[in-house]
Amino acid sequence: MTVAFIQVDLLFETPGGVSAPELGGAIDLPLNLARDGGAWTPPSSLAGALRSHLGDSADAWLGTPGGDPETVPSRLRLLGSETRHSEPELLRSTAINPVRGAAASSTFRSAQVLPAGSAVSLYLRVDRAQRAELDDLGAVLARWRPIVGRGRSTGRGRTRVTRVRLRVLDPATPEGLRALLGGREEQFADTRWVREWKGSTAAGPSAELSVGLVLAGPLHIGGGVPQQDAPANRAPILRRGDSALVPGTTWKGVLRARCGYILRSCGQPACMPHTDEGAACGTCRVCDLFGWTTSAPGRGRPTGHVGRLSFSDSVVSGEIVHRSHVGIDRFTGGARTGLLFSDEVVESGSLTLTVEPTRPGDQLTPADRGLLLLALRDIDDQLVGIGGGTTRGYGSLRLSGAGRELLSELAAEHPTGAAVRALLQGAAA
Ligand SMILES: [Zn+2]
């Protein structure tokens, strides 16, 4: 008999990680923590992604799902994991009220995520496996790109395998037995690997839409951490490193609200969650594209669904400055004492919006693409802005040259334009 140990090293390409809502206090979605206080990625949180990656061989390696009369147990055991990371990022967001186009009340939430570049090692064990099947398994694992934790539709938690290592022990030999009984330290000791695979560095799912934008006014996305020596009355901007950041959640919220508005304006169904109208319907095109959750799940009813589109974070190139404002005294019409405040803003700069399918291989229909382009045209026309202060001219964006070229797809003779016209007239499926 032989015992094989496999170590799979994953690298976070985008911020993410497994959260533990049950630990929520000051932070709504804190990271799941190990006993030592570092983040922990439970192996079980990767099991589902592993099953879908293994495809046809999933049942052979991971066993058949319960309830089957001829249940096959899992041959592959997920022994544990180790997560290495630097200081977690704190991301804050609100839902968008589709009527007002602004933040909906009582939807402010904060989430803690591991920064991009964090790493997870997953430790696996297989007993009585043939060397050839282990070699096949290693090669398949090297191509794995699981999404770890929540936020799939806002580009969170994208990882790729950087390395897979295999070690085969024979417990009949003293050396093999010693290693087997020695715990993880011995089992996964660095020196005695029999085979190693490098992970694929090929790009993930190709972007459906990559749109360059330039700022047409000051941009302020709130929720950042105050800078050292900044005065207390200065609202910090959300940052990644030294740059301002537009999180994927902002894009998703703004584009969802605008796509719904466009559909309803043309008499097509699109629900309005976060308003008096109530919860997401789960059936309209906007729910399909952007996903939905219900706050009142019933027994046997679904609690929500991940959308088909994923919106990545955009780093804004451009210097962060601060702008001062004074509050106006409503009685005298003059500046009111004690009401000086300032915002951190980016006044000029550029950024890129990236929209990808959530599921690899999925593609947008021309009608869906046209709907997104219509919403982007409204952003370009400055009917909609992003971030805070949009009522005082903040958050206006324009499509850059190549971005504007995309809008030519909205012409009636282009398949995208024809499809979205048919959709808005109620003819498209
Ligand atoms: Zn809906």
Tab-separated table of C-alpha atoms and ligand atoms in Angstrom:
chain	number	residue	atom	x	y	z
A	1	MET	CA	0.000	0.000	0.000
A	2	THR	CA	1.139	3.526	-0.633
A	3	VAL	CA	0.048	6.845	0.808
A	4	ALA	CA	0.312	9.947	-1.352
A	5	PHE	CA	0.434	13.484	-0.038
A	6	ILE	CA	-0.339	16.375	-2.362
A	7	GLN	CA	0.221	20.037	-1.605
A	8	VAL	CA	-1.620	22.568	-3.779
A	9	ASP	CA	-0.434	26.178	-3.546
A	10	LEU	CA	-2.957	28.833	-4.520
A	11	LEU	CA	-2.280	32.528	-5.106
A	12	PHE	CA	-4.966	35.220	-4.776
A	13	GLU	CA	-5.040	37.292	-7.988
A	14	THR	CA	-7.754	39.555	-6.559
A	15	PRO	CA	-8.603	40.342	-2.924
A	16	GLY	CA	-10.892	37.810	-1.277
A	17	GLY	CA	-11.053	35.064	1.304
A	18	VAL	CA	-13.520	33.075	3.347
A	19	SER	CA	-15.576	35.239	5.661
A	20	ALA	CA	-17.369	34.325	8.861
A	21	PRO	CA	-20.579	36.397	9.140
A	22	GLU	CA	-21.318	34.747	12.486
A	23	LEU	CA	-18.295	36.567	13.939
A	24	GLY	CA	-19.615	39.923	12.687
A	25	GLY	CA	-19.374	42.815	15.109
A	26	ALA	CA	-17.932	46.129	14.042
A	27	ILE	CA	-17.244	44.524	10.645
A	28	ASP	CA	-20.250	42.846	8.980
A	29	LEU	CA	-18.227	40.228	7.147
A	30	PRO	CA	-14.981	39.570	9.000
A	31	LEU	CA	-12.499	37.013	7.722
A	32	ASN	CA	-12.694	33.508	9.053
A	33	LEU	CA	-9.892	33.233	11.593
A	34	ALA	CA	-7.663	30.394	12.692
A	35	ARG	CA	-6.760	29.936	16.335
A	36	ASP	CA	-3.532	31.885	15.866
A	37	GLY	CA	-5.492	34.936	14.719
A	38	GLY	CA	-4.527	34.635	11.035
A	39	ALA	CA	-7.091	34.059	8.295
A	40	TRP	CA	-8.214	30.484	7.759
A	41	THR	CA	-9.485	28.933	4.559
A	42	PRO	CA	-11.432	25.834	5.600
A	43	PRO	CA	-10.642	22.996	3.162
A	44	SER	CA	-14.379	22.334	2.973
A	45	SER	CA	-14.802	25.787	1.413
A	46	LEU	CA	-12.697	24.584	-1.535
A	47	ALA	CA	-14.295	21.143	-1.889
A	48	GLY	CA	-17.160	22.327	-4.092
A	49	ALA	CA	-14.853	24.177	-6.445
A	50	LEU	CA	-12.556	21.143	-6.579
A	51	ARG	CA	-15.456	18.863	-7.462
A	52	SER	CA	-16.523	21.045	-10.352
A	53	HIS	CA	-12.926	21.394	-11.575
A	54	LEU	CA	-12.365	17.617	-11.590
A	55	GLY	CA	-15.392	17.205	-13.883
A	56	ASP	CA	-15.933	13.603	-14.977
A	57	SER	CA	-13.367	12.230	-12.546
A	58	ALA	CA	-14.896	14.070	-9.568
A	59	ASP	CA	-16.952	11.105	-8.333
A	60	ALA	CA	-13.942	8.782	-8.559
A	61	TRP	CA	-11.770	11.119	-6.458
A	62	LEU	CA	-14.280	12.787	-4.151
A	63	GLY	CA	-16.931	10.091	-3.894
A	64	THR	CA	-20.541	10.208	-4.978
A	65	PRO	CA	-22.946	12.620	-3.316
A	66	GLY	CA	-24.863	11.201	-0.358
A	67	GLY	CA	-28.284	9.630	-0.890
A	68	ASP	CA	-27.040	7.453	-3.738
A	69	PRO	CA	-27.693	3.769	-2.818
A	70	GLU	CA	-24.255	2.847	-4.145
A	71	THR	CA	-22.406	5.662	-2.469
A	72	VAL	CA	-18.670	5.657	-3.133
A	73	PRO	CA	-16.543	7.272	-0.406
A	74	SER	CA	-14.027	9.979	-1.222
A	75	ARG	CA	-10.494	8.734	-1.972
A	76	LEU	CA	-9.064	12.215	-1.758
A	77	ARG	CA	-8.917	13.552	1.784
A	78	LEU	CA	-8.678	17.268	2.414
A	79	LEU	CA	-6.353	17.306	5.421
A	80	GLY	CA	-6.042	20.988	6.068
A	81	SER	CA	-4.883	24.288	4.767
A	82	GLU	CA	-2.594	27.138	5.601
A	83	THR	CA	-3.226	30.773	4.625
A	84	ARG	CA	-0.416	33.330	4.361
A	85	HIS	CA	-1.268	36.983	4.018
A	86	SER	CA	-0.355	40.542	4.917
A	87	GLU	CA	-2.709	43.078	6.554
A	88	PRO	CA	-6.338	42.458	5.437
A	89	GLU	CA	-8.169	45.194	3.500
A	90	LEU	CA	-11.454	46.631	4.682
A	91	LEU	CA	-14.017	47.255	1.950
A	92	ARG	CA	-17.265	49.079	2.565
A	93	SER	CA	-20.266	49.353	0.292
A	94	THR	CA	-23.956	50.153	0.155
A	95	ALA	CA	-26.775	48.896	-2.009
A	96	ILE	CA	-28.166	51.300	-4.606
A	97	ASN	CA	-31.774	52.425	-4.399
A	98	PRO	CA	-32.890	52.133	-8.038
A	99	VAL	CA	-35.457	54.927	-7.706
A	100	ARG	CA	-33.099	57.539	-6.336
A	101	GLY	CA	-29.952	56.117	-7.947
A	102	ALA	CA	-28.152	56.704	-4.673
A	103	ALA	CA	-27.164	54.630	-1.674
A	104	ALA	CA	-30.130	52.829	-0.105
A	105	SER	CA	-30.605	53.427	3.603
A	106	SER	CA	-29.554	50.761	6.109
A	107	THR	CA	-27.547	48.814	3.533
A	108	PHE	CA	-24.079	50.012	4.538
A	109	ARG	CA	-21.875	46.986	5.043
A	110	SER	CA	-18.222	46.323	5.517
A	111	ALA	CA	-16.179	43.315	4.575
A	112	GLN	CA	-12.666	42.302	5.424
A	113	VAL	CA	-10.685	40.696	2.598
A	114	LEU	CA	-7.216	39.289	2.120
A	115	PRO	CA	-5.138	41.402	-0.266
A	116	ALA	CA	-4.193	40.137	-3.724
A	117	GLY	CA	-0.968	38.159	-3.454
A	118	SER	CA	-2.111	36.206	-0.393
A	119	ALA	CA	-1.516	32.472	-0.616
A	120	VAL	CA	-3.241	29.290	0.512
A	121	SER	CA	-1.662	25.854	0.679
A	122	LEU	CA	-4.141	23.004	0.590
A	123	TYR	CA	-3.016	19.613	1.898
A	124	LEU	CA	-4.472	16.429	0.417
A	125	ARG	CA	-3.975	12.730	1.033
A	126	VAL	CA	-4.792	9.731	-1.174
A	127	ASP	CA	-4.350	6.101	-0.152
A	128	ARG	CA	-3.698	3.193	-2.529
A	129	ALA	CA	-3.418	5.239	-5.694
A	130	GLN	CA	-1.518	4.187	-8.796
A	131	ARG	CA	1.310	6.459	-9.789
A	132	ALA	CA	-0.229	7.100	-13.231
A	133	GLU	CA	-3.509	8.338	-11.767
A	134	LEU	CA	-1.631	10.565	-9.316
A	135	ASP	CA	0.272	12.079	-12.238
A	136	ASP	CA	-3.000	12.780	-14.031
A	137	LEU	CA	-4.478	14.306	-10.876
A	138	GLY	CA	-1.438	16.558	-10.359
A	139	ALA	CA	-1.628	17.857	-13.910
A	140	VAL	CA	-5.351	18.606	-13.555
A	141	LEU	CA	-4.832	20.340	-10.194
A	142	ALA	CA	-2.133	22.564	-11.732
A	143	ARG	CA	-4.801	24.071	-14.007
A	144	TRP	CA	-7.274	24.801	-11.191
A	145	ARG	CA	-8.472	28.404	-10.720
A	146	PRO	CA	-10.925	28.319	-7.813
A	147	ILE	CA	-12.774	31.328	-6.476
A	148	VAL	CA	-12.287	31.419	-2.706
A	149	GLY	CA	-14.984	32.930	-0.523
A	150	ARG	CA	-17.864	35.153	-1.492
A	151	GLY	CA	-18.065	38.058	-3.931
A	152	ARG	CA	-17.706	36.031	-7.123
A	153	SER	CA	-19.712	38.647	-9.056
A	154	THR	CA	-17.530	41.517	-7.879
A	155	GLY	CA	-14.269	39.886	-8.893
A	156	ARG	CA	-13.308	38.776	-5.378
A	157	GLY	CA	-11.245	35.759	-4.421
A	158	ARG	CA	-9.864	34.761	-7.812
A	159	THR	CA	-6.990	32.396	-7.299
A	160	ARG	CA	-4.771	30.254	-9.454
A	161	VAL	CA	-2.571	27.306	-8.649
A	162	THR	CA	1.103	28.214	-8.609
A	163	ARG	CA	2.482	24.802	-7.700
A	164	VAL	CA	1.388	21.239	-7.009
A	165	ARG	CA	3.707	18.854	-5.200
A	166	LEU	CA	3.341	15.125	-4.806
A	167	ARG	CA	4.988	12.794	-2.334
A	168	VAL	CA	4.381	9.050	-2.173
A	169	LEU	CA	5.185	7.139	1.042
A	170	ASP	CA	5.416	3.423	1.587
A	171	PRO	CA	4.499	2.669	5.223
A	172	ALA	CA	6.187	-0.724	4.899
A	173	THR	CA	9.561	1.017	5.006
A	174	PRO	CA	10.832	2.540	8.287
A	175	GLU	CA	11.380	5.893	6.582
A	176	GLY	CA	7.875	5.927	5.119
A	177	LEU	CA	6.287	4.952	8.400
A	178	ARG	CA	8.196	7.612	10.306
A	179	ALA	CA	7.068	10.304	7.901
A	180	LEU	CA	3.497	9.041	7.939
A	181	LEU	CA	3.306	9.183	11.736
A	182	GLY	CA	5.192	12.462	11.944
A	183	GLY	CA	2.231	14.742	11.347
A	184	ARG	CA	1.927	17.384	8.665
A	185	GLU	CA	5.448	18.704	9.221
A	186	GLU	CA	6.929	15.345	8.276
A	187	GLN	CA	4.316	14.374	5.710
A	188	PHE	CA	4.794	17.558	3.718
A	189	ALA	CA	8.493	18.024	4.474
A	190	ASP	CA	10.124	20.187	1.855
A	191	THR	CA	12.892	17.902	0.667
A	192	ARG	CA	11.234	14.689	-0.336
A	193	TRP	CA	8.864	15.501	-3.168
A	194	VAL	CA	8.751	13.048	-6.000
A	195	ARG	CA	7.040	15.267	-8.500
A	196	GLU	CA	6.161	18.915	-8.894
A	197	TRP	CA	3.924	20.751	-11.387
A	198	LYS	CA	4.014	24.458	-12.099
A	199	GLY	CA	0.618	26.126	-12.196
A	200	SER	CA	-0.685	27.610	-15.394
A	201	THR	CA	-0.147	31.342	-15.741
A	202	ALA	CA	-2.609	31.559	-18.626
A	203	ALA	CA	-5.172	34.276	-18.127
A	204	GLY	CA	-8.515	33.434	-16.579
A	205	PRO	CA	-11.837	33.969	-18.317
A	206	SER	CA	-11.471	36.604	-21.018
A	207	ALA	CA	-13.111	39.950	-20.340
A	208	GLU	CA	-16.472	40.402	-21.980
A	209	LEU	CA	-16.135	44.139	-21.768
A	210	SER	CA	-13.091	46.210	-20.973
A	211	VAL	CA	-13.928	49.883	-21.026
A	212	GLY	CA	-11.520	52.758	-20.538
A	213	LEU	CA	-12.933	55.777	-18.696
A	214	VAL	CA	-11.580	59.173	-17.713
A	215	LEU	CA	-12.747	61.316	-14.819
A	216	ALA	CA	-14.911	64.266	-15.842
A	217	GLY	CA	-15.127	65.641	-12.302
A	218	PRO	CA	-13.795	64.920	-8.828
A	219	LEU	CA	-14.268	61.331	-7.707
A	220	HIS	CA	-14.816	60.343	-4.106
A	221	ILE	CA	-15.543	56.752	-3.135
A	222	GLY	CA	-15.898	56.765	0.616
A	223	GLY	CA	-15.066	54.079	3.090
A	224	GLY	CA	-11.311	54.528	3.145
A	225	VAL	CA	-9.083	54.501	6.181
A	226	PRO	CA	-8.070	57.970	7.464
A	227	GLN	CA	-4.486	58.882	6.571
A	228	GLN	CA	-1.990	59.592	9.279
A	229	ASP	CA	-1.903	63.292	10.282
A	230	ALA	CA	-5.113	64.026	8.289
A	231	PRO	CA	-7.575	66.277	10.161
A	232	ALA	CA	-10.594	64.569	11.678
A	233	ASN	CA	-13.041	66.429	9.403
A	234	ARG	CA	-11.520	65.054	6.193
A	235	ALA	CA	-13.455	62.173	4.588
A	236	PRO	CA	-10.942	59.545	3.442
A	237	ILE	CA	-11.181	58.022	-0.051
A	238	LEU	CA	-11.070	54.259	-0.591
A	239	ARG	CA	-7.521	53.264	-1.512
A	240	ARG	CA	-5.504	50.328	-2.711
A	241	GLY	CA	-1.917	51.134	-1.982
A	242	ASP	CA	-1.439	54.794	-2.909
A	243	SER	CA	-4.191	54.852	-5.527
A	244	ALA	CA	-7.906	55.481	-5.249
A	245	LEU	CA	-10.072	52.442	-5.845
A	246	VAL	CA	-13.491	51.903	-7.403
A	247	PRO	CA	-14.550	48.538	-5.973
A	248	GLY	CA	-16.392	46.017	-8.138
A	249	THR	CA	-19.398	46.425	-5.820
A	250	THR	CA	-19.717	50.072	-6.931
A	251	TRP	CA	-19.783	49.156	-10.628
A	252	LYS	CA	-22.223	46.357	-10.011
A	253	GLY	CA	-24.585	48.550	-7.989
A	254	VAL	CA	-24.565	51.504	-10.382
A	255	LEU	CA	-24.903	49.416	-13.544
A	256	ARG	CA	-27.617	47.241	-12.028
A	257	ALA	CA	-29.656	50.282	-11.053
A	258	ARG	CA	-29.247	51.873	-14.488
A	259	CYS	CA	-29.978	48.697	-16.483
A	260	GLY	CA	-33.165	48.233	-14.429
A	261	TYR	CA	-34.128	51.853	-15.034
A	262	ILE	CA	-33.615	51.494	-18.798
A	263	LEU	CA	-35.726	48.326	-18.943
A	264	ARG	CA	-38.569	49.811	-16.882
A	265	SER	CA	-38.505	53.020	-18.931
A	266	CYS	CA	-39.288	50.885	-21.966
A	267	GLY	CA	-42.040	48.962	-20.199
A	268	GLN	CA	-39.971	45.816	-19.674
A	269	PRO	CA	-39.895	43.954	-16.355
A	270	ALA	CA	-37.054	44.728	-13.942
A	271	CYS	CA	-37.529	44.531	-10.205
A	272	MET	CA	-36.497	47.176	-7.690
A	273	PRO	CA	-34.859	45.677	-4.625
A	274	HIS	CA	-33.969	48.053	-1.750
A	275	THR	CA	-37.079	50.183	-2.301
A	276	ASP	CA	-40.628	50.154	-0.937
A	277	GLU	CA	-41.422	47.766	-3.793
A	278	GLY	CA	-39.576	45.160	-1.781
A	279	ALA	CA	-37.189	42.355	-2.558
A	280	ALA	CA	-35.536	41.075	-5.710
A	281	CYS	CA	-37.860	38.974	-7.874
A	282	GLY	CA	-35.294	36.399	-8.992
A	283	THR	CA	-36.813	36.147	-12.449
A	284	CYS	CA	-36.152	39.375	-14.348
A	285	ARG	CA	-33.177	40.015	-16.643
A	286	VAL	CA	-31.479	42.234	-14.093
A	287	CYS	CA	-31.663	39.510	-11.427
A	288	ASP	CA	-30.238	37.032	-13.949
A	289	LEU	CA	-27.322	39.277	-14.917
A	290	PHE	CA	-26.502	40.786	-11.535
A	291	GLY	CA	-27.730	38.079	-9.150
A	292	TRP	CA	-30.219	38.331	-6.329
A	293	THR	CA	-30.884	37.401	-2.736
A	294	THR	CA	-34.062	37.352	-0.762
A	295	SER	CA	-34.310	38.487	2.799
A	296	ALA	CA	-37.285	36.207	3.428
A	297	PRO	CA	-36.306	32.714	2.346
A	298	GLY	CA	-38.916	30.053	2.822
A	299	ARG	CA	-38.492	26.339	3.322
A	300	GLY	CA	-37.480	24.719	0.056
A	301	ARG	CA	-37.289	28.053	-1.726
A	302	PRO	CA	-34.004	29.372	-3.072
A	303	THR	CA	-32.327	32.119	-1.067
A	304	GLY	CA	-30.666	33.727	-4.071
A	305	HIS	CA	-28.453	33.208	-7.063
A	306	VAL	CA	-25.069	34.488	-8.209
A	307	GLY	CA	-25.318	36.807	-11.201
A	308	ARG	CA	-23.809	35.997	-14.584
A	309	LEU	CA	-21.550	39.030	-14.604
A	310	SER	CA	-18.495	39.744	-12.527
A	311	PHE	CA	-17.216	43.298	-12.033
A	312	SER	CA	-13.574	43.765	-11.091
A	313	ASP	CA	-12.130	46.486	-8.886
A	314	SER	CA	-10.695	49.446	-10.831
A	315	VAL	CA	-7.595	51.237	-9.630
A	316	VAL	CA	-7.757	54.934	-10.516
A	317	SER	CA	-4.587	56.455	-11.945
A	318	GLY	CA	-4.478	60.033	-10.729
A	319	GLU	CA	-3.335	61.947	-7.712
A	320	ILE	CA	-5.412	62.034	-4.533
A	321	VAL	CA	-5.947	65.619	-3.338
A	322	HIS	CA	-8.348	67.156	-0.860
A	323	ARG	CA	-11.107	69.671	-1.422
A	324	SER	CA	-12.513	71.880	1.298
A	325	HIS	CA	-16.159	72.757	1.709
A	326	VAL	CA	-18.076	74.913	4.149
A	327	GLY	CA	-21.565	74.369	5.375
A	328	ILE	CA	-23.957	77.234	4.567
A	329	ASP	CA	-25.969	78.879	7.309
A	330	ARG	CA	-29.578	78.612	6.122
A	331	PHE	CA	-30.506	81.783	7.974
A	332	THR	CA	-27.754	84.227	6.971
A	333	GLY	CA	-26.846	82.528	3.695
A	334	GLY	CA	-23.185	82.858	4.661
A	335	ALA	CA	-20.617	80.293	5.699
A	336	ARG	CA	-21.395	78.772	9.035
A	337	THR	CA	-18.670	78.657	11.634
A	338	GLY	CA	-17.430	75.250	12.639
A	339	LEU	CA	-18.701	73.597	9.438
A	340	LEU	CA	-15.507	73.444	7.425
A	341	PHE	CA	-14.935	69.954	6.117
A	342	SER	CA	-12.959	68.351	3.307
A	343	ASP	CA	-13.032	65.320	1.046
A	344	GLU	CA	-10.179	63.356	-0.401
A	345	VAL	CA	-10.815	63.216	-4.148
A	346	VAL	CA	-9.129	62.373	-7.435
A	347	GLU	CA	-9.688	65.272	-9.819
A	348	SER	CA	-8.277	63.902	-13.021
A	349	GLY	CA	-7.247	60.436	-13.988
A	350	SER	CA	-8.333	57.315	-15.760
A	351	LEU	CA	-9.565	53.831	-14.933
A	352	THR	CA	-10.756	50.670	-16.631
A	353	LEU	CA	-14.035	48.864	-16.056
A	354	THR	CA	-13.746	45.120	-16.599
A	355	VAL	CA	-16.786	42.872	-16.877
A	356	GLU	CA	-16.320	39.126	-17.128
A	357	PRO	CA	-18.624	36.123	-17.036
A	358	THR	CA	-18.917	34.590	-13.578
A	359	ARG	CA	-18.821	31.076	-14.997
A	360	PRO	CA	-15.966	30.189	-17.340
A	361	GLY	CA	-17.226	29.648	-20.875
A	362	ASP	CA	-20.414	31.628	-20.321
A	363	GLN	CA	-21.068	34.387	-22.835
A	364	LEU	CA	-23.225	37.467	-22.855
A	365	THR	CA	-26.054	37.541	-25.338
A	366	PRO	CA	-25.985	40.519	-27.730
A	367	ALA	CA	-29.076	41.888	-25.947
A	368	ASP	CA	-27.347	41.778	-22.538
A	369	ARG	CA	-24.219	43.380	-23.967
A	370	GLY	CA	-26.358	46.091	-25.567
A	371	LEU	CA	-28.107	46.754	-22.259
A	372	LEU	CA	-24.753	47.245	-20.498
A	373	LEU	CA	-23.588	49.557	-23.289
A	374	LEU	CA	-26.757	51.628	-22.928
A	375	ALA	CA	-26.042	52.007	-19.211
A	376	LEU	CA	-22.456	53.004	-20.037
A	377	ARG	CA	-23.731	55.564	-22.523
A	378	ASP	CA	-25.796	57.092	-19.717
A	379	ILE	CA	-22.626	57.254	-17.595
A	380	ASP	CA	-20.830	58.919	-20.527
A	381	ASP	CA	-23.741	61.379	-20.867
A	382	GLN	CA	-23.294	62.087	-17.140
A	383	LEU	CA	-26.824	61.067	-16.284
A	384	VAL	CA	-25.303	58.744	-13.686
A	385	GLY	CA	-22.191	59.155	-11.587
A	386	ILE	CA	-20.306	56.885	-9.234
A	387	GLY	CA	-19.318	57.280	-5.619
A	388	GLY	CA	-20.250	60.021	-3.207
A	389	GLY	CA	-21.442	63.561	-3.840
A	390	THR	CA	-22.970	62.929	-7.281
A	391	THR	CA	-25.534	65.676	-6.587
A	392	ARG	CA	-22.708	68.227	-6.391
A	393	GLY	CA	-21.063	67.067	-9.597
A	394	TYR	CA	-18.796	64.391	-8.172
A	395	GLY	CA	-18.255	61.037	-9.834
A	396	SER	CA	-18.833	62.008	-13.464
A	397	LEU	CA	-17.013	59.844	-15.964
A	398	ARG	CA	-16.522	59.830	-19.711
A	399	LEU	CA	-15.659	56.927	-21.937
A	400	SER	CA	-12.170	57.243	-23.368
A	401	GLY	CA	-11.502	56.919	-27.104
A	402	ALA	CA	-11.579	53.122	-27.310
A	403	GLY	CA	-14.450	53.022	-24.827
A	404	ARG	CA	-16.491	55.347	-26.989
A	405	GLU	CA	-15.901	53.124	-30.021
A	406	LEU	CA	-17.806	50.364	-28.218
A	407	LEU	CA	-20.911	52.536	-28.342
A	408	SER	CA	-20.973	52.189	-32.137
A	409	GLU	CA	-22.251	48.657	-31.448
A	410	LEU	CA	-25.510	50.305	-30.400
A	411	ALA	CA	-26.226	51.277	-34.026
A	412	ALA	CA	-29.351	49.634	-35.419
A	413	GLU	CA	-27.438	47.698	-38.079
A	414	HIS	CA	-25.039	46.112	-35.549
A	415	PRO	CA	-26.167	42.752	-34.045
A	416	THR	CA	-25.778	44.171	-30.516
A	417	GLY	CA	-27.858	47.236	-31.354
A	418	ALA	CA	-30.528	45.191	-33.113
A	419	ALA	CA	-30.750	42.744	-30.207
A	420	VAL	CA	-31.072	45.399	-27.505
A	421	ARG	CA	-33.729	47.226	-29.542
A	422	ALA	CA	-35.705	44.006	-29.810
A	423	LEU	CA	-35.260	43.459	-26.061
A	424	LEU	CA	-36.566	46.902	-25.180
A	425	GLN	CA	-39.532	46.382	-27.493
A	426	GLY	CA	-40.305	43.153	-25.675
A	427	ALA	CA	-39.460	40.901	-28.628
A	428	ALA	CA	-36.228	39.291	-27.412
A	429	ALA	CA	-36.273	36.172	-25.328
B	1	ZN	ZN	-35.640	40.839	-10.534
